[in-house]
XYZ file of C-alpha atoms in Angstrom:
627
model
C 73.266 21.235 -54.378
C 76.022 21.010 -51.611
C 75.357 24.821 -50.372
C 71.678 24.024 -50.199
C 72.019 20.811 -48.184
C 74.644 22.810 -45.979
C 72.438 25.699 -45.309
C 69.563 23.805 -44.417
C 71.615 21.739 -41.947
C 72.891 25.162 -40.080
C 69.271 26.311 -40.104
C 67.529 23.825 -39.333
C 69.763 22.390 -36.349
C 68.465 21.958 -33.318
C 65.353 24.449 -33.293
C 64.525 23.992 -29.666
C 67.929 24.823 -28.364
C 66.219 26.992 -25.610
C 64.699 24.087 -24.135
C 60.962 25.988 -24.284
C 61.768 28.621 -22.218
C 60.948 31.453 -24.667
C 64.201 33.954 -24.487
C 63.761 35.899 -27.331
C 60.929 38.571 -25.899
C 59.804 39.727 -29.384
C 59.546 36.025 -30.593
C 57.715 35.506 -27.078
C 55.268 38.608 -28.027
C 54.522 36.815 -31.486
C 53.709 33.175 -29.869
C 51.458 34.997 -27.621
C 49.600 36.852 -30.404
C 49.900 33.566 -32.973
C 48.299 31.200 -30.513
C 45.559 33.722 -29.747
C 44.201 34.376 -33.498
C 42.309 31.897 -35.470
C 41.219 31.517 -39.211
C 37.611 31.678 -39.651
C 36.037 28.643 -39.235
C 38.922 26.851 -37.060
C 36.966 27.441 -34.050
C 36.997 28.830 -30.439
C 34.907 31.432 -28.544
C 35.982 33.954 -31.545
C 33.548 34.762 -34.915
C 32.821 31.326 -36.900
C 32.123 31.006 -40.020
C 30.389 28.030 -41.726
C 31.506 27.706 -45.638
C 34.201 28.941 -47.731
C 32.175 32.163 -48.809
C 31.417 32.701 -45.216
C 34.895 32.509 -44.048
C 36.182 34.646 -46.681
C 33.707 37.027 -46.233
C 34.827 36.776 -42.673
C 38.551 37.484 -43.812
C 37.845 40.719 -44.559
C 35.846 42.098 -42.038
C 38.207 44.237 -40.018
C 36.429 44.784 -37.146
C 34.860 40.760 -36.350
C 37.919 38.856 -37.943
C 39.489 36.516 -35.425
C 42.840 36.883 -37.381
C 43.181 40.524 -36.731
C 45.251 40.919 -33.417
C 43.533 44.180 -32.835
C 40.569 42.274 -31.819
C 41.892 41.139 -28.829
C 42.436 43.914 -26.605
C 45.994 42.437 -25.436
C 47.336 42.531 -28.632
C 45.748 45.683 -29.806
C 48.797 47.544 -30.653
C 50.398 44.644 -32.745
C 53.235 46.405 -35.076
C 54.389 43.590 -37.610
C 53.194 42.034 -40.349
C 49.911 39.767 -40.748
C 51.671 37.666 -43.407
C 54.199 35.537 -41.272
C 51.100 35.448 -38.594
C 48.755 33.888 -40.553
C 51.243 31.329 -42.423
C 52.504 30.737 -38.920
C 49.008 29.969 -37.589
C 48.171 27.387 -41.140
C 51.364 25.599 -40.686
C 50.898 24.779 -37.558
C 47.358 23.785 -37.924
C 48.591 21.307 -40.344
C 51.268 19.938 -37.996
C 49.161 19.747 -35.359
C 47.743 16.810 -36.786
C 50.700 15.134 -35.391
C 49.432 15.294 -31.576
C 45.878 13.833 -33.032
C 44.281 10.589 -31.530
C 45.372 9.091 -34.925
C 48.556 11.029 -35.921
C 48.847 11.697 -39.717
C 52.021 10.679 -40.951
C 53.814 13.417 -42.856
C 52.653 16.179 -39.853
C 54.350 13.478 -37.758
C 57.506 12.965 -39.686
C 57.885 16.874 -39.933
C 57.558 17.306 -35.780
C 59.701 14.655 -35.238
C 62.500 15.429 -37.543
C 62.395 18.982 -37.434
C 60.217 20.527 -34.329
C 61.333 18.525 -31.480
C 58.124 16.614 -31.014
C 57.753 15.511 -27.413
C 57.559 11.943 -26.527
C 53.397 12.935 -25.528
C 51.458 15.520 -27.272
C 47.844 16.516 -27.179
C 45.653 18.300 -29.759
C 46.300 21.912 -29.582
C 49.943 21.176 -28.545
C 51.399 22.897 -32.199
C 48.376 25.743 -32.122
C 49.401 26.854 -28.148
C 52.134 28.923 -26.429
C 54.268 25.615 -25.922
C 54.499 24.644 -29.659
C 53.586 27.016 -32.039
C 56.731 28.787 -31.648
C 59.405 25.897 -32.929
C 56.346 25.869 -36.427
C 57.206 29.479 -36.624
C 61.122 28.641 -36.267
C 60.577 26.123 -38.677
C 59.374 28.468 -41.232
C 61.995 30.713 -40.772
C 64.150 28.344 -41.349
C 63.004 27.345 -44.456
C 62.196 31.087 -45.890
C 65.865 31.861 -45.629
C 66.627 28.561 -47.604
C 64.838 30.267 -50.073
C 66.599 33.121 -49.527
C 69.633 31.193 -50.337
C 68.291 29.807 -53.414
C 67.246 33.188 -54.427
C 70.328 34.934 -53.526
C 72.208 32.133 -55.764
C 70.022 32.821 -58.464
C 70.254 36.386 -58.336
C 74.182 36.100 -58.756
C 73.854 33.779 -61.231
C 72.058 36.119 -63.423
C 74.231 38.869 -62.632
C 77.648 37.672 -62.803
C 77.587 33.761 -63.866
C 78.216 30.451 -61.755
C 81.570 31.217 -60.236
C 79.863 34.046 -58.015
C 76.833 32.543 -57.750
C 78.236 29.407 -55.718
C 80.929 31.682 -53.891
C 77.392 33.875 -53.077
C 75.618 30.857 -51.325
C 78.423 29.516 -49.546
C 79.284 33.027 -48.008
C 75.680 34.069 -47.044
C 74.583 29.982 -46.032
C 77.609 30.290 -43.201
C 76.923 33.733 -42.204
C 75.709 34.376 -38.523
C 73.002 36.410 -38.545
C 71.080 34.824 -41.317
C 71.468 31.724 -38.912
C 70.325 32.770 -36.060
C 67.467 34.217 -37.336
C 66.598 30.936 -38.653
C 66.287 29.648 -35.240
C 64.284 32.277 -34.373
C 60.411 33.149 -35.338
C 60.641 36.631 -36.166
C 59.292 38.602 -39.280
C 62.933 39.615 -40.620
C 63.021 36.225 -42.301
C 59.804 35.957 -43.983
C 60.530 39.814 -45.012
C 63.876 38.617 -46.260
C 63.009 36.120 -48.657
C 60.593 38.329 -50.834
C 62.735 41.029 -50.853
C 65.684 38.691 -52.666
C 63.153 37.080 -55.259
C 61.398 40.746 -56.017
C 65.393 41.806 -56.840
C 65.931 38.541 -58.728
C 62.895 39.798 -60.857
C 63.740 43.520 -61.305
C 67.183 42.130 -62.659
C 66.143 39.681 -64.671
C 63.351 41.914 -66.357
C 66.323 44.573 -66.889
C 69.195 41.558 -68.144
C 66.593 40.226 -70.759
C 64.704 43.143 -71.222
C 61.384 42.139 -70.550
C 59.304 44.446 -68.903
C 56.609 41.770 -68.152
C 59.326 40.163 -65.304
C 58.185 43.470 -63.341
C 54.717 41.728 -62.502
C 55.785 39.017 -60.231
C 58.539 41.651 -58.836
C 55.411 43.538 -57.645
C 53.507 40.581 -56.157
C 56.590 39.957 -54.289
C 57.116 43.474 -53.080
C 53.761 43.741 -51.772
C 54.298 40.314 -49.738
C 57.222 41.679 -47.776
C 56.114 45.105 -46.744
C 53.328 42.662 -45.712
C 55.407 40.653 -43.493
C 57.475 43.846 -42.354
C 56.533 47.768 -43.250
C 60.058 48.503 -43.206
C 61.183 47.246 -46.504
C 58.818 49.493 -48.312
C 62.227 50.837 -49.879
C 62.014 47.878 -52.030
C 59.305 49.259 -54.085
C 61.586 51.857 -55.742
C 64.102 49.000 -57.024
C 60.942 47.508 -59.210
C 60.542 51.422 -60.455
C 64.481 51.871 -60.806
C 64.229 48.689 -62.847
C 61.642 49.779 -65.233
C 63.401 52.912 -65.677
C 66.823 51.611 -66.355
C 64.821 49.841 -69.716
C 63.160 53.044 -70.457
C 66.509 54.503 -70.873
C 68.672 51.591 -72.864
C 68.083 50.794 -76.653
C 68.666 47.141 -76.277
C 66.215 45.166 -78.277
C 63.854 42.843 -76.223
C 65.216 39.596 -75.063
C 68.934 40.372 -76.101
C 71.358 39.842 -73.129
C 74.800 40.571 -74.362
C 77.476 42.562 -72.367
C 80.777 44.307 -73.910
C 84.360 43.454 -73.068
C 86.870 45.572 -74.515
C 85.666 45.523 -78.561
C 84.351 41.995 -77.942
C 80.745 41.228 -77.521
C 80.174 37.739 -75.275
C 77.226 36.451 -73.659
C 76.595 37.691 -70.403
C 75.997 33.957 -69.376
C 79.811 33.229 -70.032
C 80.271 32.069 -66.715
C 82.409 35.628 -64.768
C 82.378 38.929 -63.978
C 83.780 40.204 -67.182
C 80.732 40.513 -68.307
C 79.620 43.859 -66.586
C 79.145 46.224 -69.137
C 75.107 45.058 -69.963
C 72.554 47.894 -69.842
C 74.683 51.307 -70.738
C 71.785 53.980 -70.766
C 72.471 55.991 -74.012
C 74.047 59.308 -74.282
C 70.800 61.091 -76.163
C 68.019 59.573 -74.128
C 65.297 57.204 -75.108
C 65.106 56.059 -78.611
C 62.733 58.239 -80.854
C 61.962 55.065 -83.382
C 58.304 53.592 -83.362
C 59.780 50.719 -81.986
C 61.149 52.306 -78.997
C 58.116 54.530 -78.025
C 55.826 51.154 -78.227
C 58.799 49.455 -76.127
C 58.596 52.635 -73.539
C 54.853 52.087 -73.258
C 55.270 48.287 -72.637
C 57.535 48.925 -69.850
C 55.320 51.924 -68.266
C 52.098 49.596 -68.504
C 54.183 47.043 -66.687
C 55.151 49.347 -64.157
C 51.557 50.187 -63.298
C 50.065 46.665 -63.421
C 53.439 45.612 -61.125
C 51.646 48.415 -59.041
C 48.653 47.343 -58.562
C 49.775 43.703 -58.309
C 51.956 44.784 -55.407
C 48.808 46.571 -53.490
C 46.559 43.230 -54.296
C 49.286 41.125 -52.371
C 49.545 43.824 -49.704
C 45.604 43.922 -49.557
C 45.510 39.815 -49.184
C 48.733 39.675 -46.971
C 48.131 42.732 -44.618
C 44.187 42.890 -44.753
C 43.953 44.919 -41.393
C 45.659 47.759 -42.604
C 42.372 48.779 -44.372
C 38.828 49.262 -43.103
C 37.317 46.533 -44.919
C 34.386 45.000 -44.618
C 35.007 43.416 -48.216
C 37.867 43.234 -49.935
C 36.946 46.755 -52.075
C 36.861 47.866 -48.646
C 40.738 50.014 -49.045
C 40.168 53.215 -47.156
C 42.979 52.949 -44.673
C 42.290 51.566 -40.954
C 42.923 54.717 -38.613
C 43.933 52.007 -35.756
C 46.386 50.515 -38.113
C 47.776 54.265 -39.202
C 48.069 54.929 -35.008
C 50.088 52.021 -34.468
C 52.498 52.529 -37.827
C 53.126 56.121 -36.421
C 53.462 55.114 -33.290
C 56.082 52.494 -34.124
C 57.505 55.161 -36.143
C 58.295 57.525 -33.275
C 59.941 54.717 -31.425
C 62.088 53.686 -34.316
C 62.953 57.307 -34.576
C 63.827 58.193 -30.377
C 60.658 60.855 -30.330
C 58.827 58.639 -27.630
C 60.728 57.579 -24.453
C 60.306 53.431 -23.566
C 62.808 51.902 -20.972
C 63.638 49.625 -23.885
C 64.897 52.434 -26.553
C 67.437 53.598 -23.716
C 70.128 51.209 -25.150
C 70.230 53.198 -28.012
C 71.362 55.930 -26.518
C 74.727 57.589 -27.749
C 74.883 54.807 -30.990
C 76.806 56.456 -33.798
C 74.222 56.077 -37.046
C 75.647 54.239 -39.523
C 78.983 53.410 -37.479
C 77.394 51.305 -34.926
C 75.417 49.457 -37.183
C 78.200 48.620 -39.518
C 80.222 47.816 -36.953
C 77.949 45.124 -35.666
C 77.176 44.131 -39.539
C 81.281 43.582 -39.758
C 82.221 42.215 -36.559
C 79.162 39.751 -35.349
C 76.240 40.003 -38.289
C 79.169 38.472 -41.343
C 82.607 37.970 -38.988
C 85.059 39.887 -40.424
C 86.449 38.170 -42.682
C 83.037 38.107 -44.817
C 82.131 41.422 -43.206
C 85.325 43.744 -44.369
C 85.268 41.615 -47.959
C 81.615 42.288 -48.048
C 82.375 45.656 -47.823
C 85.235 45.873 -50.227
C 83.216 44.827 -52.485
C 80.414 47.303 -52.230
C 83.098 49.813 -52.472
C 84.341 48.165 -56.062
C 81.046 47.265 -57.331
C 79.714 51.322 -56.694
C 83.326 52.400 -58.287
C 82.152 50.614 -61.398
C 78.568 51.686 -61.358
C 78.950 54.961 -61.158
C 82.584 56.102 -62.717
C 82.842 53.576 -65.037
C 79.016 53.514 -65.854
C 78.268 49.246 -65.293
C 74.670 49.441 -64.681
C 74.668 45.819 -64.522
C 75.415 46.376 -60.880
C 72.873 48.970 -60.274
C 69.527 47.152 -58.797
C 71.609 45.069 -56.155
C 73.817 48.101 -55.109
C 71.155 50.767 -54.590
C 69.636 48.610 -52.916
C 71.889 47.620 -50.335
C 73.151 51.116 -49.749
C 69.736 52.880 -49.467
C 68.253 50.447 -46.771
C 71.677 50.343 -44.989
C 71.148 54.255 -44.934
C 67.620 54.259 -43.894
C 68.023 51.590 -40.934
C 71.410 52.658 -40.124
C 69.716 56.500 -39.136
C 67.083 55.154 -37.012
C 67.198 55.776 -33.311
C 66.798 51.628 -32.995
C 69.450 49.778 -34.581
C 68.846 46.421 -34.195
C 71.235 44.201 -35.817
C 68.199 42.309 -37.332
C 66.552 45.314 -38.951
C 69.255 45.090 -41.624
C 69.140 41.293 -42.563
C 67.160 42.297 -45.585
C 70.859 43.161 -47.516
C 72.493 40.569 -45.746
C 71.980 38.418 -48.905
C 73.261 41.587 -51.558
C 76.313 41.987 -49.289
C 77.375 38.305 -49.272
C 77.048 38.745 -53.151
C 79.171 41.874 -53.199
C 81.924 39.882 -51.562
C 81.481 36.758 -53.676
C 81.817 39.760 -56.766
C 85.232 40.865 -55.299
C 86.627 37.504 -54.690
C 85.995 36.393 -57.781
C 87.375 39.282 -59.607
C 90.686 39.634 -57.806
C 91.016 35.388 -59.491
C 90.295 36.338 -62.544
C 91.042 40.671 -63.524
C 90.121 42.070 -67.199
C 92.886 40.982 -69.673
C 95.496 43.435 -70.304
C 95.105 44.612 -73.720
C 97.890 42.677 -76.038
C 98.632 46.080 -78.169
C 99.681 47.861 -74.938
C 103.446 48.665 -74.505
C 103.406 48.916 -70.843
C 103.824 46.019 -68.701
C 101.775 47.450 -65.652
C 98.842 46.059 -66.333
C 100.201 42.642 -66.591
C 102.061 42.798 -63.198
C 98.798 44.148 -61.849
C 97.027 41.102 -63.212
C 99.252 38.855 -62.134
C 99.409 40.391 -58.368
C 95.340 40.109 -58.516
C 95.097 36.818 -58.974
C 97.892 36.148 -55.825
C 95.649 38.183 -53.898
C 92.585 36.321 -55.073
C 94.051 32.774 -54.266
C 94.678 34.207 -50.827
C 91.763 35.787 -50.336
C 89.179 33.445 -51.197
C 89.977 30.750 -48.871
C 90.779 32.901 -45.895
C 87.309 34.772 -46.278
C 85.500 31.324 -47.061
C 87.519 29.504 -44.745
C 86.590 32.353 -42.059
C 83.264 32.457 -42.372
C 82.510 28.722 -42.537
C 84.680 29.104 -38.811
C 82.598 31.983 -37.962
C 79.154 30.625 -38.705
C 80.178 26.951 -36.633
C 81.555 28.871 -34.007
C 78.427 31.105 -33.527
C 76.404 27.633 -33.986
C 77.797 25.767 -30.788
C 75.837 27.770 -29.278
C 72.595 25.545 -30.137
C 74.916 22.618 -29.626
C 75.458 22.734 -25.614
C 72.644 23.870 -23.080
C 72.293 28.257 -22.680
C 74.010 29.586 -20.254
C 70.870 31.816 -18.722
C 68.955 28.115 -18.788
C 71.996 26.935 -17.049
C 72.581 30.195 -14.491
C 68.732 29.424 -13.944
C 69.617 25.783 -12.773
C 72.324 26.206 -10.859
C 70.476 28.639 -8.816
C 67.323 26.463 -8.276
C 69.620 23.811 -6.737
C 71.879 25.918 -4.571
C 70.278 28.911 -3.529
C 67.543 28.053 -0.537
C 64.166 28.283 -0.755
C 61.519 28.924 1.268
C 61.013 25.406 2.489
C 63.957 22.896 2.054
C 63.770 18.673 2.624
C 66.982 17.301 4.537
C 68.365 13.691 3.275
C 69.790 11.446 5.830
C 72.993 12.459 4.580
C 72.450 15.955 5.573
C 71.935 17.344 1.707
C 69.272 19.853 1.370
C 66.717 19.641 -1.853
C 64.737 22.746 -2.771
C 60.534 22.903 -2.408
C 59.600 25.905 -4.723
C 56.959 27.696 -2.085
C 56.680 31.681 -2.249
C 58.916 32.983 0.687
C 56.157 35.802 1.812
C 53.886 33.772 4.090
C 52.529 34.333 7.497
C 51.208 31.841 9.428
C 48.491 31.552 11.882
C 47.007 29.053 14.235
C 43.357 29.542 12.430
C 44.567 30.100 8.569
C 45.367 26.698 7.854
C 48.740 24.960 6.750
C 51.531 26.129 4.185
C 51.360 23.278 1.340
C 53.756 22.393 -1.870
C 53.839 19.766 -3.876
C 57.320 18.469 -4.005
C 58.509 16.430 -7.060
C 61.496 14.235 -5.625
C 65.033 14.588 -7.900
C 66.419 11.350 -7.588
C 65.899 8.158 -5.083
C 66.661 9.304 -0.975
C 65.414 9.026 2.650
C 63.889 12.417 3.869
C 64.446 13.069 7.251
C 63.287 16.502 8.238
C 61.834 19.807 7.057
C 64.024 22.746 6.580
C 62.669 26.667 7.201
C 65.809 28.170 6.082
C 64.224 31.791 7.821
C 61.294 32.321 9.535
C 60.799 34.735 12.835
C 58.071 36.039 14.771
C 56.501 39.314 13.081
C 56.660 42.385 15.020
C 59.380 44.397 16.832
C 62.259 42.563 18.377
C 61.218 41.647 22.443
C 57.514 42.882 21.558
C 56.311 39.611 21.004
C 56.964 36.423 23.734
C 55.829 32.934 24.171
C 56.693 29.776 21.930
C 55.435 28.593 19.031
C 54.719 25.063 18.238
C 55.068 23.768 14.163
C 54.571 20.365 12.622
C 54.940 19.238 9.553
C 54.240 16.199 7.157
C 55.299 14.860 4.142
C 53.431 11.273 2.664
C 53.695 9.215 6.536
C 56.366 11.141 7.897
C 55.517 13.666 11.093
C 57.148 15.970 12.648
C 56.250 18.798 14.999
C 58.669 21.091 17.111
C 58.260 23.880 19.497
C 60.121 26.688 19.750
C 60.563 30.595 20.877
C 60.874 32.539 17.426
C 62.900 35.702 17.699
C 60.804 38.963 16.637
C 61.757 41.012 13.705
C 61.084 44.529 12.639
C 61.872 46.740 9.388
C 66.113 46.006 10.594
C 65.446 42.478 9.025
C 67.028 41.133 12.245
C 65.733 38.283 14.236
C 65.899 35.577 11.552
C 66.453 32.033 12.449
C 66.548 28.562 10.927
C 64.279 25.790 12.011
C 64.636 21.900 11.560
C 61.321 20.047 11.683
C 62.513 16.332 11.772
C 60.683 13.653 11.277
C 60.185 10.209 13.134
C 61.301 8.114 11.105
C 62.906 8.737 7.644
C 60.728 9.000 5.121
C 61.597 7.027 1.610
C 60.689 8.599 -1.809
C 61.716 7.546 -5.925
C 63.216 9.730 -8.374
C 59.764 11.550 -9.973
C 58.080 10.860 -7.095
C 55.412 13.827 -6.536
C 54.575 14.145 -2.760
C 52.640 16.774 -0.830
C 54.322 18.926 2.033
C 52.404 20.805 5.037
C 53.724 22.992 7.474
C 51.388 24.450 10.322
C 51.433 26.679 13.079
C 49.390 25.010 15.785
C 49.652 27.725 18.365
């Protein structure tokens, strides 16, 4: 419980850390898409329906559904999974009850506690661009918390409670999961389904219950409906089934041999790791063995069917429709997938793909994962655990490790050899690598007991050394990971540097118009600098919000000139300015400026009397050329 509460705090802490500035480009794109789509019957100018049957029918109509991003011209190339889109839209519609004329109590509590509810909001705030991304971030944090819970269950089933708790603690404090819990992106949604698929695969393998492959199939379909690149997850379901085909152990049993002694796999520790060794002679030929093999094969087929149904439901517009049984592949969706695959492989030259030039496959993503995504203490121990578990699996034939090890290895190589190597693409393997680290640490603390009849003292000495190393490594890795995570979390505890730099620029860099106080301080007025004034084209106007109480004595134009070549124009210009009751007039000979940029000067138009303004006052400012 402590691990889960700590993980929740780290993930939900200050979700509005960027103060509504939408700094992440992919998140910004998702925000625009999810604020544009509508559920059938939700309203708007898009196709609507009346009644559950009619709305459900419209949901499956690829060419007409208001939920299909491809039906909006600006989002026709939407490449992400649609399940996170639908989930966020539905949650936002519910949370928006906090902004109703009579706010709903529970949505108001959620919005106020987690989503930085503004002092005043209006219907549509949380379904529109300005608020829906916060709902997406909240769901990302909730999904990663469910990932944490699934990881602890996975580790418990495989290795017992100590590895379970340590795995959860390490993953809870890892930097990359914390970061993407603070972003509305699809990776956190996909990762939760990946982990729960592995949970049911391992449960099915350990308990020899083929029916547990059915929920694994459902979660696989939902994972791919969140992000198509996790499709290798289906291979893990197949692997879990084939392991059972190779094993003669009766259904429902779960034991592990340690030396010559049989112990329950729930005995809490990593010594219980010899379960499910495939027999040398293959699958048993007894009637019981044949019936069990048939049950596994049927379970695999049903798992595939359920995965297809889950994908059909969560990613409906990958198919032509119009009904549920209209399962022809949508050519537009397939073309989009082919395009994104070419981008991932570097076959298309786009500006944002240039950042991956000269990035060494495997090495570059490994370095990012170890140094930044997990942090050095956890990152190095995770890969030590990966090596150790790989040796245990293939050299000593301890197949209990097989499913998580194959998943972590396969997906890392799959993503690490692509042209595009974004760190978040590897998020689906972070949970199992945290578990590898926890397994290695617990194994160091609890090495296998030497054979009491052995004549050599070397195994006993190695066991003592292992315990000493483990006693040092556990606090170093756990404490270092926690410090790494807290250091990363400090990003969200203070203003973002980009926002502060922008505010400094607004305050310090002169704008096209300024106002000057009686103390000589100049305050910026936001306005386009590229303005040409003529006597007959009216005035330059701007709304100015006073940042504090002040007395304004003049309007300042930092850079003005007469257009044309130097010396080509002669004569005087008469300008007037007004701000509230303040009036100013100025007649001046302006220098002419040409393409060389010279001849620019500064003009100050003083008011007849200072204008008193209060903090927050919004005033109309006007500047005109009168002759």
